[in-house]
Amino acid sequence: MGDVDINWLAVILAGIAGAGVSWLWFSKYLFRNRWMHLAGLTLERVERGTSVAAAITGVVSLLTAYVVAYVASLIEAHSGDGDLASALGAAFWLWFGIAAATVIVHDAFDQQPVTKMAISAGERLVTLMVMGFIIGLFGV
């Protein structure tokens, strides 16, 4: 798998920030109402599942931040790009090739509206880019 240097502080900060982006994205301040309508959810149902969703999001955000840092470290080692370029590049390509593709395929099979796909894929893009920025800023 190769030797990589991981800045654990950057991973932890990026994981926390990623969970924060997800919370904000699906909050009443941004897309909650539109997303709930498109997903066929009620506010009561969403609020009942908030603590479980928050716990899952926290764990997955830390894992995702680690993967971004790992891939960024590989890119940096092989391309000579700096920390920020490597981390933002890793974040974008992980979004494009894995996160967005997964959301689109999943929502297509579930016959979800394109707007719901865009909200979900957009959240993943912003989350990953924020993670990439933090990891790049602190150094992979």
Tab-separated table of N, CA and C in Angstrom:
chain	number	residue	atom	x	y	z
A	1	MET	N	0.820	-1.191	0.000
A	1	MET	CA	0.000	0.000	0.000
A	1	MET	C	0.862	1.252	0.000
A	2	GLY	N	2.101	1.118	0.336
A	2	GLY	CA	2.982	2.283	0.295
A	2	GLY	C	3.090	2.959	1.637
A	3	ASP	N	4.217	3.601	1.822
A	3	ASP	CA	4.417	4.358	3.051
A	3	ASP	C	3.793	5.733	2.894
A	4	VAL	N	2.981	6.093	3.837
A	4	VAL	CA	2.364	7.413	3.810
A	4	VAL	C	2.504	8.047	5.181
A	5	ASP	N	2.607	9.355	5.179
A	5	ASP	CA	2.615	10.115	6.415
A	5	ASP	C	1.240	10.745	6.583
A	6	ILE	N	0.619	10.492	7.705
A	6	ILE	CA	-0.717	11.024	7.971
A	6	ILE	C	-0.623	12.014	9.126
A	7	ASN	N	-1.143	13.199	8.918
A	7	ASN	CA	-1.236	14.195	9.977
A	7	ASN	C	-2.557	13.936	10.704
A	8	TRP	N	-2.481	13.295	11.854
A	8	TRP	CA	-3.684	12.892	12.578
A	8	TRP	C	-4.499	14.067	13.074
A	9	LEU	N	-3.849	15.167	13.430
A	9	LEU	CA	-4.593	16.354	13.834
A	9	LEU	C	-5.451	16.847	12.671
A	10	ALA	N	-4.876	16.872	11.472
A	10	ALA	CA	-5.627	17.294	10.287
A	10	ALA	C	-6.802	16.365	10.035
A	11	VAL	N	-6.595	15.065	10.202
A	11	VAL	CA	-7.674	14.092	9.988
A	11	VAL	C	-8.805	14.329	10.984
A	12	ILE	N	-8.462	14.520	12.243
A	12	ILE	CA	-9.493	14.736	13.267
A	12	ILE	C	-10.248	16.038	13.013
A	13	LEU	N	-9.510	17.115	12.711
A	13	LEU	CA	-10.176	18.392	12.425
A	13	LEU	C	-11.046	18.300	11.169
A	14	ALA	N	-10.546	17.632	10.148
A	14	ALA	CA	-11.321	17.474	8.916
A	14	ALA	C	-12.560	16.613	9.153
A	15	GLY	N	-12.423	15.589	9.982
A	15	GLY	CA	-13.577	14.748	10.316
A	15	GLY	C	-14.654	15.528	11.053
A	16	ILE	N	-14.236	16.330	12.004
A	16	ILE	CA	-15.191	17.165	12.749
A	16	ILE	C	-15.847	18.177	11.808
A	17	ALA	N	-15.048	18.813	10.969
A	17	ALA	CA	-15.587	19.786	10.019
A	17	ALA	C	-16.548	19.118	9.037
A	18	GLY	N	-16.195	17.913	8.587
A	18	GLY	CA	-17.067	17.186	7.663
A	18	GLY	C	-18.413	16.880	8.278
A	19	ALA	N	-18.418	16.457	9.533
A	19	ALA	CA	-19.684	16.207	10.230
A	19	ALA	C	-20.472	17.503	10.370
A	20	GLY	N	-19.758	18.594	10.617
A	20	GLY	CA	-20.417	19.900	10.716
A	20	GLY	C	-21.044	20.338	9.407
A	21	VAL	N	-20.350	20.114	8.307
A	21	VAL	CA	-20.908	20.448	6.991
A	21	VAL	C	-22.169	19.632	6.742
A	22	SER	N	-22.122	18.341	7.044
A	22	SER	CA	-23.296	17.484	6.843
A	22	SER	C	-24.470	17.967	7.684
A	23	TRP	N	-24.204	18.299	8.930
A	23	TRP	CA	-25.266	18.800	9.803
A	23	TRP	C	-25.870	20.072	9.218
A	24	LEU	N	-25.016	21.022	8.832
A	24	LEU	CA	-25.503	22.288	8.291
A	24	LEU	C	-26.273	22.070	6.995
A	25	TRP	N	-25.764	21.213	6.122
A	25	TRP	CA	-26.371	20.971	4.818
A	25	TRP	C	-27.811	20.475	4.957
A	26	PHE	N	-28.008	19.558	5.904
A	26	PHE	CA	-29.331	18.968	6.086
A	26	PHE	C	-30.108	19.616	7.233
A	27	SER	N	-29.709	20.829	7.610
A	27	SER	CA	-30.402	21.560	8.674
A	27	SER	C	-31.457	22.483	8.070
A	28	LYS	N	-32.237	23.073	8.954
A	28	LYS	CA	-33.269	24.014	8.517
A	28	LYS	C	-32.668	25.245	7.830
A	29	TYR	N	-31.365	25.473	8.034
A	29	TYR	CA	-30.719	26.646	7.462
A	29	TYR	C	-30.404	26.480	5.976
A	30	LEU	N	-30.318	25.238	5.508
A	30	LEU	CA	-29.997	25.031	4.098
A	30	LEU	C	-31.060	24.165	3.408
A	31	PHE	N	-30.871	22.860	3.370
A	31	PHE	CA	-31.692	22.035	2.488
A	31	PHE	C	-32.653	21.079	3.184
A	32	ARG	N	-32.803	21.162	4.512
A	32	ARG	CA	-33.623	20.183	5.218
A	32	ARG	C	-35.031	20.054	4.645
A	33	ASN	N	-35.728	21.161	4.504
A	33	ASN	CA	-37.124	21.086	4.082
A	33	ASN	C	-37.275	20.522	2.678
A	34	ARG	N	-36.457	20.968	1.752
A	34	ARG	CA	-36.536	20.461	0.374
A	34	ARG	C	-36.135	18.984	0.325
A	35	TRP	N	-35.066	18.634	1.022
A	35	TRP	CA	-34.595	17.253	1.055
A	35	TRP	C	-35.640	16.340	1.680
A	36	MET	N	-36.249	16.769	2.807
A	36	MET	CA	-37.276	15.955	3.454
A	36	MET	C	-38.455	15.719	2.522
A	37	HIS	N	-38.882	16.761	1.847
A	37	HIS	CA	-40.002	16.633	0.906
A	37	HIS	C	-39.669	15.630	-0.195
A	38	LEU	N	-38.495	15.769	-0.799
A	38	LEU	CA	-38.096	14.880	-1.894
A	38	LEU	C	-37.897	13.439	-1.419
A	39	ALA	N	-37.458	13.272	-0.176
A	39	ALA	CA	-37.226	11.935	0.378
A	39	ALA	C	-38.497	11.322	0.964
A	40	GLY	N	-39.558	12.121	1.045
A	40	GLY	CA	-40.808	11.626	1.612
A	40	GLY	C	-40.752	11.441	3.115
A	41	LEU	N	-39.979	12.282	3.784
A	41	LEU	CA	-39.815	12.192	5.234
A	41	LEU	C	-40.595	13.296	5.931
A	42	THR	N	-40.975	13.040	7.159
A	42	THR	CA	-41.599	14.058	7.989
A	42	THR	C	-40.570	14.593	8.973
A	43	LEU	N	-40.834	15.778	9.493
A	43	LEU	CA	-39.927	16.374	10.478
A	43	LEU	C	-39.828	15.486	11.715
A	44	GLU	N	-40.925	14.907	12.137
A	44	GLU	CA	-40.921	14.031	13.312
A	44	GLU	C	-40.011	12.822	13.091
A	45	ARG	N	-40.104	12.229	11.915
A	45	ARG	CA	-39.266	11.062	11.619
A	45	ARG	C	-37.787	11.456	11.578
A	46	VAL	N	-37.489	12.574	10.944
A	46	VAL	CA	-36.101	13.047	10.867
A	46	VAL	C	-35.566	13.316	12.270
A	47	GLU	N	-36.344	13.997	13.095
A	47	GLU	CA	-35.895	14.321	14.452
A	47	GLU	C	-35.701	13.074	15.304
A	48	ARG	N	-36.517	12.040	15.103
A	48	ARG	CA	-36.354	10.782	15.849
A	48	ARG	C	-35.025	10.116	15.513
A	49	GLY	N	-34.582	10.243	14.265
A	49	GLY	CA	-33.351	9.582	13.841
A	49	GLY	C	-32.107	10.436	13.932
A	50	THR	N	-32.229	11.646	14.457
A	50	THR	CA	-31.102	12.581	14.465
A	50	THR	C	-29.905	12.080	15.258
A	51	SER	N	-30.112	11.523	16.431
A	51	SER	CA	-28.964	11.108	17.244
A	51	SER	C	-28.215	9.941	16.602
A	52	VAL	N	-28.935	8.997	16.024
A	52	VAL	CA	-28.278	7.877	15.336
A	52	VAL	C	-27.540	8.393	14.103
A	53	ALA	N	-28.190	9.254	13.326
A	53	ALA	CA	-27.556	9.816	12.132
A	53	ALA	C	-26.307	10.614	12.502
A	54	ALA	N	-26.365	11.365	13.598
A	54	ALA	CA	-25.210	12.160	14.033
A	54	ALA	C	-24.043	11.261	14.426
A	55	ALA	N	-24.317	10.185	15.126
A	55	ALA	CA	-23.253	9.259	15.526
A	55	ALA	C	-22.619	8.594	14.308
A	56	ILE	N	-23.450	8.136	13.394
A	56	ILE	CA	-22.940	7.512	12.167
A	56	ILE	C	-22.132	8.518	11.364
A	57	THR	N	-22.655	9.735	11.240
A	57	THR	CA	-21.953	10.773	10.483
A	57	THR	C	-20.596	11.081	11.091
A	58	GLY	N	-20.509	11.131	12.414
A	58	GLY	CA	-19.232	11.404	13.074
A	58	GLY	C	-18.189	10.342	12.770
A	59	VAL	N	-18.572	9.083	12.889
A	59	VAL	CA	-17.639	7.988	12.619
A	59	VAL	C	-17.237	7.963	11.150
A	60	VAL	N	-18.217	8.070	10.269
A	60	VAL	CA	-17.933	8.026	8.833
A	60	VAL	C	-17.107	9.235	8.398
A	61	SER	N	-17.339	10.388	8.991
A	61	SER	CA	-16.547	11.578	8.649
A	61	SER	C	-15.078	11.393	9.004
A	62	LEU	N	-14.811	10.784	10.149
A	62	LEU	CA	-13.418	10.524	10.520
A	62	LEU	C	-12.772	9.527	9.558
A	63	LEU	N	-13.494	8.496	9.206
A	63	LEU	CA	-12.989	7.520	8.244
A	63	LEU	C	-12.738	8.171	6.881
A	64	THR	N	-13.677	8.978	6.429
A	64	THR	CA	-13.535	9.662	5.144
A	64	THR	C	-12.342	10.615	5.163
A	65	ALA	N	-12.174	11.354	6.243
A	65	ALA	CA	-11.036	12.276	6.354
A	65	ALA	C	-9.722	11.505	6.289
A	66	TYR	N	-9.668	10.349	6.926
A	66	TYR	CA	-8.464	9.524	6.859
A	66	TYR	C	-8.186	9.105	5.414
A	67	VAL	N	-9.224	8.675	4.699
A	67	VAL	CA	-9.043	8.235	3.306
A	67	VAL	C	-8.567	9.399	2.443
A	68	VAL	N	-9.141	10.575	2.631
A	68	VAL	CA	-8.686	11.753	1.872
A	68	VAL	C	-7.214	12.015	2.165
A	69	ALA	N	-6.816	11.976	3.432
A	69	ALA	CA	-5.414	12.212	3.793
A	69	ALA	C	-4.510	11.130	3.215
A	70	TYR	N	-4.948	9.896	3.251
A	70	TYR	CA	-4.163	8.779	2.723
A	70	TYR	C	-3.937	8.947	1.220
A	71	VAL	N	-5.022	9.186	0.487
A	71	VAL	CA	-4.908	9.350	-0.968
A	71	VAL	C	-4.099	10.599	-1.306
A	72	ALA	N	-4.296	11.676	-0.558
A	72	ALA	CA	-3.515	12.899	-0.778
A	72	ALA	C	-2.034	12.648	-0.565
A	73	SER	N	-1.712	11.863	0.436
A	73	SER	CA	-0.314	11.537	0.706
A	73	SER	C	0.289	10.734	-0.449
A	74	LEU	N	-0.481	9.798	-0.992
A	74	LEU	CA	-0.007	9.036	-2.154
A	74	LEU	C	0.197	9.941	-3.364
A	75	ILE	N	-0.751	10.841	-3.596
A	75	ILE	CA	-0.632	11.777	-4.724
A	75	ILE	C	0.603	12.649	-4.556
A	76	GLU	N	0.777	13.172	-3.356
A	76	GLU	CA	1.931	14.041	-3.090
A	76	GLU	C	3.241	13.291	-3.307
A	77	ALA	N	3.292	12.065	-2.841
A	77	ALA	CA	4.522	11.276	-2.965
A	77	ALA	C	4.865	10.973	-4.419
A	78	HIS	N	3.863	10.780	-5.248
A	78	HIS	CA	4.109	10.380	-6.634
A	78	HIS	C	4.118	11.534	-7.629
A	79	SER	N	3.500	12.650	-7.263
A	79	SER	CA	3.419	13.753	-8.220
A	79	SER	C	4.306	14.930	-7.857
A	80	GLY	N	4.645	15.036	-6.585
A	80	GLY	CA	5.424	16.178	-6.136
A	80	GLY	C	4.574	17.411	-5.888
A	81	ASP	N	3.239	17.291	-6.063
A	81	ASP	CA	2.357	18.416	-5.742
A	81	ASP	C	2.455	18.726	-4.260
A	82	GLY	N	2.108	19.939	-3.901
A	82	GLY	CA	2.117	20.328	-2.495
A	82	GLY	C	0.944	19.737	-1.743
A	83	ASP	N	0.948	19.955	-0.441
A	83	ASP	CA	-0.095	19.414	0.423
A	83	ASP	C	-1.503	19.835	-0.006
A	84	LEU	N	-1.701	21.138	-0.244
A	84	LEU	CA	-3.038	21.637	-0.552
A	84	LEU	C	-3.534	21.104	-1.890
A	85	ALA	N	-2.708	21.156	-2.914
A	85	ALA	CA	-3.110	20.653	-4.239
A	85	ALA	C	-3.407	19.158	-4.181
A	86	SER	N	-2.585	18.410	-3.480
A	86	SER	CA	-2.792	16.964	-3.352
A	86	SER	C	-4.083	16.653	-2.614
A	87	ALA	N	-4.332	17.351	-1.527
A	87	ALA	CA	-5.517	17.072	-0.712
A	87	ALA	C	-6.797	17.491	-1.431
A	88	LEU	N	-6.777	18.644	-2.079
A	88	LEU	CA	-7.969	19.065	-2.827
A	88	LEU	C	-8.202	18.162	-4.033
A	89	GLY	N	-7.132	17.759	-4.690
A	89	GLY	CA	-7.263	16.820	-5.807
A	89	GLY	C	-7.815	15.482	-5.358
A	90	ALA	N	-7.301	14.973	-4.256
A	90	ALA	CA	-7.803	13.699	-3.716
A	90	ALA	C	-9.278	13.822	-3.366
A	91	ALA	N	-9.644	14.907	-2.704
A	91	ALA	CA	-11.038	15.105	-2.305
A	91	ALA	C	-11.957	15.152	-3.518
A	92	PHE	N	-11.559	15.904	-4.544
A	92	PHE	CA	-12.408	16.014	-5.730
A	92	PHE	C	-12.559	14.671	-6.441
A	93	TRP	N	-11.461	13.973	-6.675
A	93	TRP	CA	-11.542	12.718	-7.422
A	93	TRP	C	-12.235	11.626	-6.631
A	94	LEU	N	-12.085	11.627	-5.318
A	94	LEU	CA	-12.843	10.678	-4.494
A	94	LEU	C	-14.338	10.989	-4.571
A	95	TRP	N	-14.674	12.274	-4.586
A	95	TRP	CA	-16.078	12.652	-4.748
A	95	TRP	C	-16.590	12.208	-6.113
A	96	PHE	N	-15.880	12.590	-7.150
A	96	PHE	CA	-16.330	12.347	-8.517
A	96	PHE	C	-16.459	10.855	-8.822
A	97	GLY	N	-15.445	10.088	-8.469
A	97	GLY	CA	-15.417	8.678	-8.846
A	97	GLY	C	-16.116	7.733	-7.889
A	98	ILE	N	-16.307	8.161	-6.644
A	98	ILE	CA	-16.906	7.245	-5.667
A	98	ILE	C	-18.169	7.851	-5.051
A	99	ALA	N	-18.042	8.980	-4.382
A	99	ALA	CA	-19.184	9.521	-3.639
A	99	ALA	C	-20.336	9.921	-4.557
A	100	ALA	N	-20.063	10.755	-5.557
A	100	ALA	CA	-21.138	11.195	-6.456
A	100	ALA	C	-21.688	10.021	-7.244
A	101	ALA	N	-20.800	9.168	-7.736
A	101	ALA	CA	-21.253	8.009	-8.501
A	101	ALA	C	-22.164	7.118	-7.669
A	102	THR	N	-21.819	6.905	-6.408
A	102	THR	CA	-22.637	6.067	-5.527
A	102	THR	C	-23.998	6.700	-5.282
A	103	VAL	N	-24.018	7.988	-4.984
A	103	VAL	CA	-25.288	8.683	-4.750
A	103	VAL	C	-26.167	8.603	-5.997
A	104	ILE	N	-25.581	8.864	-7.159
A	104	ILE	CA	-26.361	8.887	-8.396
A	104	ILE	C	-26.930	7.508	-8.715
A	105	VAL	N	-26.111	6.475	-8.615
A	105	VAL	CA	-26.597	5.117	-8.904
A	105	VAL	C	-27.674	4.711	-7.903
A	106	HIS	N	-27.407	4.947	-6.625
A	106	HIS	CA	-28.377	4.589	-5.588
A	106	HIS	C	-29.702	5.299	-5.824
A	107	ASP	N	-29.667	6.605	-6.019
A	107	ASP	CA	-30.903	7.365	-6.216
A	107	ASP	C	-31.587	7.021	-7.537
A	108	ALA	N	-30.820	6.657	-8.552
A	108	ALA	CA	-31.428	6.255	-9.827
A	108	ALA	C	-32.228	4.965	-9.652
A	109	PHE	N	-31.649	3.989	-8.971
A	109	PHE	CA	-32.372	2.736	-8.739
A	109	PHE	C	-33.559	2.932	-7.804
A	110	ASP	N	-33.441	3.868	-6.859
A	110	ASP	CA	-34.557	4.175	-5.966
A	110	ASP	C	-35.574	5.104	-6.627
A	111	GLN	N	-35.311	5.490	-7.864
A	111	GLN	CA	-36.174	6.378	-8.645
A	111	GLN	C	-36.442	7.696	-7.912
A	112	GLN	N	-35.363	8.239	-7.374
A	112	GLN	CA	-35.443	9.512	-6.668
A	112	GLN	C	-35.327	10.665	-7.663
A	113	PRO	N	-35.908	11.819	-7.345
A	113	PRO	CA	-35.805	12.977	-8.232
A	113	PRO	C	-34.353	13.451	-8.381
A	114	VAL	N	-34.067	14.019	-9.522
A	114	VAL	CA	-32.723	14.540	-9.793
A	114	VAL	C	-32.340	15.607	-8.769
A	115	THR	N	-33.300	16.380	-8.319
A	115	THR	CA	-33.007	17.419	-7.324
A	115	THR	C	-32.493	16.796	-6.029
A	116	LYS	N	-33.066	15.674	-5.614
A	116	LYS	CA	-32.581	14.989	-4.408
A	116	LYS	C	-31.165	14.474	-4.627
A	117	MET	N	-30.910	13.939	-5.823
A	117	MET	CA	-29.550	13.493	-6.154
A	117	MET	C	-28.578	14.655	-6.037
A	118	ALA	N	-28.980	15.803	-6.580
A	118	ALA	CA	-28.102	16.978	-6.568
A	118	ALA	C	-27.836	17.454	-5.141
A	119	ILE	N	-28.852	17.444	-4.291
A	119	ILE	CA	-28.670	17.854	-2.897
A	119	ILE	C	-27.689	16.906	-2.205
A	120	SER	N	-27.884	15.608	-2.383
A	120	SER	CA	-27.014	14.625	-1.725
A	120	SER	C	-25.596	14.641	-2.281
A	121	ALA	N	-25.465	14.685	-3.599
A	121	ALA	CA	-24.125	14.721	-4.208
A	121	ALA	C	-23.423	16.042	-3.881
A	122	GLY	N	-24.186	17.117	-3.826
A	122	GLY	CA	-23.611	18.417	-3.460
A	122	GLY	C	-23.069	18.428	-2.048
A	123	GLU	N	-23.802	17.780	-1.144
A	123	GLU	CA	-23.328	17.691	0.244
A	123	GLU	C	-22.011	16.936	0.302
A	124	ARG	N	-21.906	15.856	-0.432
A	124	ARG	CA	-20.669	15.076	-0.448
A	124	ARG	C	-19.528	15.893	-1.043
A	125	LEU	N	-19.787	16.659	-2.111
A	125	LEU	CA	-18.737	17.487	-2.722
A	125	LEU	C	-18.226	18.528	-1.731
A	126	VAL	N	-19.131	19.274	-1.128
A	126	VAL	CA	-18.713	20.324	-0.199
A	126	VAL	C	-17.987	19.712	1.003
A	127	THR	N	-18.527	18.618	1.535
A	127	THR	CA	-17.889	17.958	2.678
A	127	THR	C	-16.469	17.515	2.340
A	128	LEU	N	-16.309	16.838	1.216
A	128	LEU	CA	-14.975	16.348	0.839
A	128	LEU	C	-14.008	17.494	0.547
A	129	MET	N	-14.478	18.544	-0.091
A	129	MET	CA	-13.590	19.664	-0.398
A	129	MET	C	-13.174	20.404	0.878
A	130	VAL	N	-14.079	20.538	1.834
A	130	VAL	CA	-13.716	21.142	3.127
A	130	VAL	C	-12.681	20.262	3.820
A	131	MET	N	-12.904	18.963	3.801
A	131	MET	CA	-11.919	18.044	4.387
A	131	MET	C	-10.578	18.177	3.683
A	132	GLY	N	-10.593	18.183	2.365
A	132	GLY	CA	-9.360	18.320	1.598
A	132	GLY	C	-8.636	19.616	1.908
A	133	PHE	N	-9.397	20.698	2.043
A	133	PHE	CA	-8.789	21.983	2.353
A	133	PHE	C	-8.103	21.946	3.718
A	134	ILE	N	-8.791	21.417	4.714
A	134	ILE	CA	-8.200	21.344	6.061
A	134	ILE	C	-6.979	20.440	6.071
A	135	ILE	N	-7.084	19.288	5.454
A	135	ILE	CA	-5.946	18.352	5.412
A	135	ILE	C	-4.779	18.975	4.656
A	136	GLY	N	-5.058	19.647	3.560
A	136	GLY	CA	-4.006	20.301	2.798
A	136	GLY	C	-3.370	21.464	3.535
A	137	LEU	N	-4.189	22.193	4.263
A	137	LEU	CA	-3.705	23.343	5.011
A	137	LEU	C	-2.761	22.912	6.146
A	138	PHE	N	-3.127	21.840	6.828
A	138	PHE	CA	-2.324	21.338	7.938
A	138	PHE	C	-1.198	20.415	7.476
A	139	GLY	N	-1.294	19.961	6.245
A	139	GLY	CA	-0.298	19.042	5.708
A	139	GLY	C	-0.724	17.611	5.894
A	140	VAL	N	-0.619	16.861	4.803
A	140	VAL	CA	-1.013	15.464	4.863
A	140	VAL	C	-0.002	14.720	5.697
